[in-house]
Coordinates of C-alpha atoms in Angstrom, one line a residue:
M473 CA 0.0 0.0 0.0
T474 CA 1.5 3.3 -1.1
E475 CA 0.5 6.9 -0.6
R476 CA 1.2 10.0 -2.7
R477 CA 0.5 13.7 -1.9
S478 CA 0.3 16.5 -4.4
V479 CA -1.1 20.1 -4.5
A480 CA -3.6 20.5 -7.4
A481 CA -5.9 23.3 -8.5
G482 CA -8.5 22.1 -6.1
G483 CA -6.1 22.0 -3.1
C484 CA -4.3 19.2 -1.4
E485 CA -4.8 15.7 -3.0
R486 CA -3.9 12.4 -1.4
E487 CA -3.7 9.3 -3.5
F488 CA -3.4 5.7 -2.2
V489 CA -2.7 2.5 -4.0
V490 CA -4.6 -0.3 -2.2
R491 CA -3.7 -3.8 -3.3
M492 CA -5.8 -6.9 -3.4
D493 CA -6.7 -8.3 0.0
E494 CA -5.6 -5.0 1.7
A495 CA -7.8 -2.7 3.7
R496 CA -7.2 1.1 4.0
A497 CA -8.6 3.6 6.4
F498 CA -9.0 7.2 5.4
M499 CA -10.9 10.4 6.4
L500 CA -13.2 12.5 4.3
A501 CA -13.9 16.1 5.2
P502 CA -17.4 17.7 4.4
G503 CA -17.6 18.4 0.7
Q504 CA -14.4 16.4 -0.1
F505 CA -14.4 13.9 -3.0
A506 CA -13.2 10.4 -3.2
R507 CA -12.4 8.7 -6.5
I508 CA -12.0 5.0 -6.4
A509 CA -10.7 3.3 -9.6
T510 CA -9.7 -0.1 -10.8
N511 CA -7.0 -0.8 -13.4
G512 CA -9.2 -3.0 -15.5
E513 CA -8.9 -6.2 -13.5
S514 CA -11.8 -8.0 -12.0
L515 CA -11.6 -6.3 -8.6
A516 CA -14.3 -5.3 -6.1
A517 CA -14.0 -2.8 -3.3
S518 CA -16.1 -3.0 0.0
L519 CA -16.6 0.5 1.4
Y520 CA -17.5 1.3 5.0
A521 CA -18.2 4.8 6.3
F522 CA -18.9 6.2 9.8
A523 CA -20.0 9.7 10.7
A524 CA -17.2 11.6 12.4
D525 CA -19.6 13.8 14.3
A526 CA -22.0 11.2 15.7
Q527 CA -21.1 8.1 17.6
G528 CA -23.0 5.0 16.4
E529 CA -23.9 6.4 13.0
W530 CA -22.7 4.7 9.8
L531 CA -23.5 4.2 6.1
S532 CA -26.5 1.9 5.9
V533 CA -27.0 0.1 2.6
G534 CA -30.3 -1.1 3.9
N535 CA -31.7 2.4 4.4
T536 CA -30.1 3.4 1.1
R537 CA -31.9 0.6 -0.7
I538 CA -35.3 1.6 0.8
L539 CA -34.9 5.4 0.3
L540 CA -33.7 5.0 -3.3
G541 CA -36.2 2.3 -4.1
R542 CA -33.7 0.3 -6.2
L543 CA -30.6 -1.9 -5.9
Q544 CA -28.3 0.2 -8.0
P545 CA -27.2 3.7 -7.1
R546 CA -27.1 6.3 -9.9
P547 CA -25.3 9.7 -10.3
G548 CA -27.0 12.3 -8.1
D549 CA -28.2 9.7 -5.5
R550 CA -27.6 10.2 -1.8
L551 CA -26.3 7.3 0.3
Y552 CA -27.9 7.3 3.8
S553 CA -26.9 6.3 7.3
N554 CA -28.7 4.1 9.8
R555 CA -30.3 7.3 11.1
R556 CA -31.5 8.2 7.6
R557 CA -29.1 11.1 7.2
A558 CA -27.3 11.5 3.8
L559 CA -23.6 10.8 4.3
L560 CA -22.4 10.6 0.7
V561 CA -23.5 11.8 -2.8
W562 CA -22.9 9.4 -5.7
V563 CA -21.4 11.9 -8.1
E564 CA -20.4 9.7 -11.1
D565 CA -19.3 6.2 -12.2
S566 CA -18.1 4.4 -15.3
G567 CA -21.4 2.7 -15.9
G568 CA -20.7 -0.7 -14.2
G569 CA -22.7 -2.4 -11.6
H570 CA -22.5 -2.1 -7.8
D571 CA -24.0 -3.9 -4.8
L572 CA -26.3 -2.9 -2.0
L573 CA -27.2 -6.4 -0.8
L574 CA -24.2 -8.6 0.1
P575 CA -23.1 -8.7 3.7
P576 CA -19.4 -8.5 4.7
G577 CA -17.3 -11.6 4.0
V578 CA -19.5 -13.1 1.2
Q579 CA -17.6 -13.8 -2.0
P580 CA -19.7 -14.6 -5.1
G581 CA -19.7 -18.3 -5.9
A582 CA -17.9 -19.3 -2.7
A583 CA -19.2 -21.8 -0.2
V584 CA -21.2 -20.4 2.7
H585 CA -18.5 -21.2 5.2
T586 CA -15.7 -19.6 3.1
R587 CA -14.2 -16.4 4.6
M588 CA -13.4 -13.8 2.0
P589 CA -9.6 -13.3 1.6
G590 CA -8.4 -10.0 3.3
L591 CA -11.3 -9.8 5.7
D592 CA -9.0 -10.3 8.7
R593 CA -7.2 -7.1 7.7
L594 CA -10.3 -5.1 8.6
D595 CA -9.4 -5.4 12.2
D596 CA -6.2 -3.4 11.7
A597 CA -7.8 -0.9 9.4
F598 CA -10.7 -0.1 11.7
A599 CA -8.5 0.5 14.7
P600 CA -7.1 3.9 13.7
I601 CA -10.6 5.3 13.1
G602 CA -12.1 3.9 16.3
A603 CA -14.5 1.4 14.7
D604 CA -15.2 -2.0 16.2
W605 CA -15.2 -4.9 13.8
A606 CA -17.7 -6.8 15.9
H607 CA -20.3 -4.1 15.1
V608 CA -19.4 -3.3 11.5
P609 CA -22.4 -2.9 9.2
D610 CA -22.9 -4.3 5.7
P611 CA -20.6 -2.6 3.2
L612 CA -21.3 -0.8 -0.1
N613 CA -19.7 -3.2 -2.6
L614 CA -18.3 -1.4 -5.6
F615 CA -17.6 -2.9 -9.1
L616 CA -19.9 -5.9 -9.0
A617 CA -23.5 -6.1 -10.0
T618 CA -26.3 -7.6 -8.0
R619 CA -29.5 -8.6 -9.7
V620 CA -32.6 -10.4 -8.8
D621 CA -33.9 -12.8 -11.5
A622 CA -37.5 -13.8 -12.2
D623 CA -37.4 -16.6 -9.7
G624 CA -36.2 -14.3 -7.0
R625 CA -32.7 -15.6 -7.0
I626 CA -29.8 -13.2 -6.4
E627 CA -27.3 -13.1 -9.2
V628 CA -23.9 -11.6 -8.6
C629 CA -21.5 -10.9 -11.4
P630 CA -18.8 -8.4 -12.5
P631 CA -20.0 -5.2 -14.0
A632 CA -21.0 -5.2 -17.7
A633 CA -18.9 -2.1 -18.6
P634 CA -15.6 -3.0 -20.2
G635 CA -12.2 -1.8 -19.1
P636 CA -11.2 0.2 -16.0
E637 CA -13.9 1.2 -13.6
H638 CA -14.3 4.2 -11.3
V639 CA -16.7 5.8 -8.9
V640 CA -16.7 9.4 -7.5
L641 CA -18.3 10.1 -4.2
R642 CA -18.7 13.3 -2.2
A643 CA -19.0 13.5 1.5
T644 CA -21.8 15.6 3.0
T645 CA -20.3 15.5 6.5
G646 CA -17.1 14.4 8.0
L647 CA -16.5 10.6 7.6
R648 CA -14.2 7.9 8.8
C649 CA -13.9 5.3 6.0
V650 CA -12.4 2.0 5.2
V651 CA -12.1 0.3 1.8
L652 CA -11.2 -3.4 1.4
V653 CA -10.1 -4.6 -2.0
W654 CA -10.8 -8.2 -3.1
S655 CA -10.9 -10.2 -6.3
L656 CA -13.9 -11.4 -8.3
T657 CA -11.8 -14.3 -9.8
E658 CA -10.1 -17.3 -8.2
P659 CA -7.5 -17.7 -7.0
C660 CA -7.3 -14.2 -5.5
A661 CA -3.6 -14.4 -4.5
E662 CA -2.3 -14.8 -8.0
T663 CA -4.0 -11.8 -9.8
G664 CA -1.9 -9.1 -8.2
G665 CA -4.5 -6.3 -8.8
A666 CA -4.8 -3.0 -7.1
L667 CA -7.1 0.1 -7.1
R668 CA -6.3 3.8 -6.7
L669 CA -8.1 5.9 -4.1
A670 CA -7.8 9.7 -4.7
L671 CA -9.0 12.3 -2.2
T672 CA -9.4 15.8 -3.5
N673 CA -11.3 19.1 -2.6
E674 CA -12.7 19.5 -6.1
R675 CA -14.5 17.1 -8.3
P676 CA -11.9 15.0 -10.1
T677 CA -11.6 15.5 -13.9
P678 CA -13.2 12.5 -15.7
A679 CA -10.6 10.3 -17.3
P680 CA -11.0 10.0 -21.1
R681 CA -12.5 6.7 -22.4
S682 CA -10.2 4.5 -24.4
E683 CA -11.1 4.0 -28.1
E684 CA -11.9 0.4 -27.4
H685 CA -14.2 1.3 -24.6
T686 CA -15.9 4.0 -26.7
S687 CA -16.3 1.7 -29.7
E688 CA -18.0 -1.0 -27.5
L689 CA -20.4 1.5 -26.0
Q690 CA -21.3 2.8 -29.4
S691 CA -22.0 -0.8 -30.5
H692 CA -24.3 -1.3 -27.5
V693 CA -26.2 1.8 -28.4
R694 CA -26.6 0.7 -32.1
I695 CA -27.9 -2.7 -31.0
S696 CA -30.3 -1.2 -28.5
Y697 CA -31.6 1.2 -31.1
A698 CA -32.1 -1.6 -33.6
V699 CA -34.0 -3.7 -31.0
F700 CA -36.2 -0.6 -30.3
C701 CA -37.0 -0.1 -34.0
L702 CA -37.9 -3.8 -34.4
K703 CA -40.2 -3.6 -31.4
K704 CA -41.8 -0.5 -32.7
K705 CA -42.6 -2.2 -36.1

């Protein structure tokens, strides 16, 4: 895990590289942005957030699901605490899926008794911010999609968007956060992936899409439009 500091137009920026099976604690000031990005590998990031100004208040994916009325957050959505206060704003993402259902320690496709790699490292990560692992809530799981099929079964899979993924969040109040990085593929220990976590006082500039990414998105649009025209006929 490495850290870099720089002074940009928006003020001080801190950037961390968090490797697979590692957990990283960080603080977010009110109005500060966090950009979490993968490098194109099949990685997921479990995010926990606790209010810095209120003991016993944390990011609640359960309340967020209910108040949003859906399983997938979208740009402009607010993410709520167990006291139904907005703690974060979902500013933007790269179009992939995310999860508001899975509890901590559950890895897609693993046996029920299997403990997710890296989960033990949460103990050390929570200690500096004063959080107790015994009372940690369900996380916001980034970069994997959760869907419910017609039979009511929960389907978990990597996001559909190709290439590197990113999410930008903005804190509405001071937050103590932890992010845990893990792999969507097996075996975890051999993929060697990592994500970048950037904290900045202004909204990060969106990264330009690659030609391959743009071409694939255009292809999806053309197919969708063709299906629409056929249905209309």
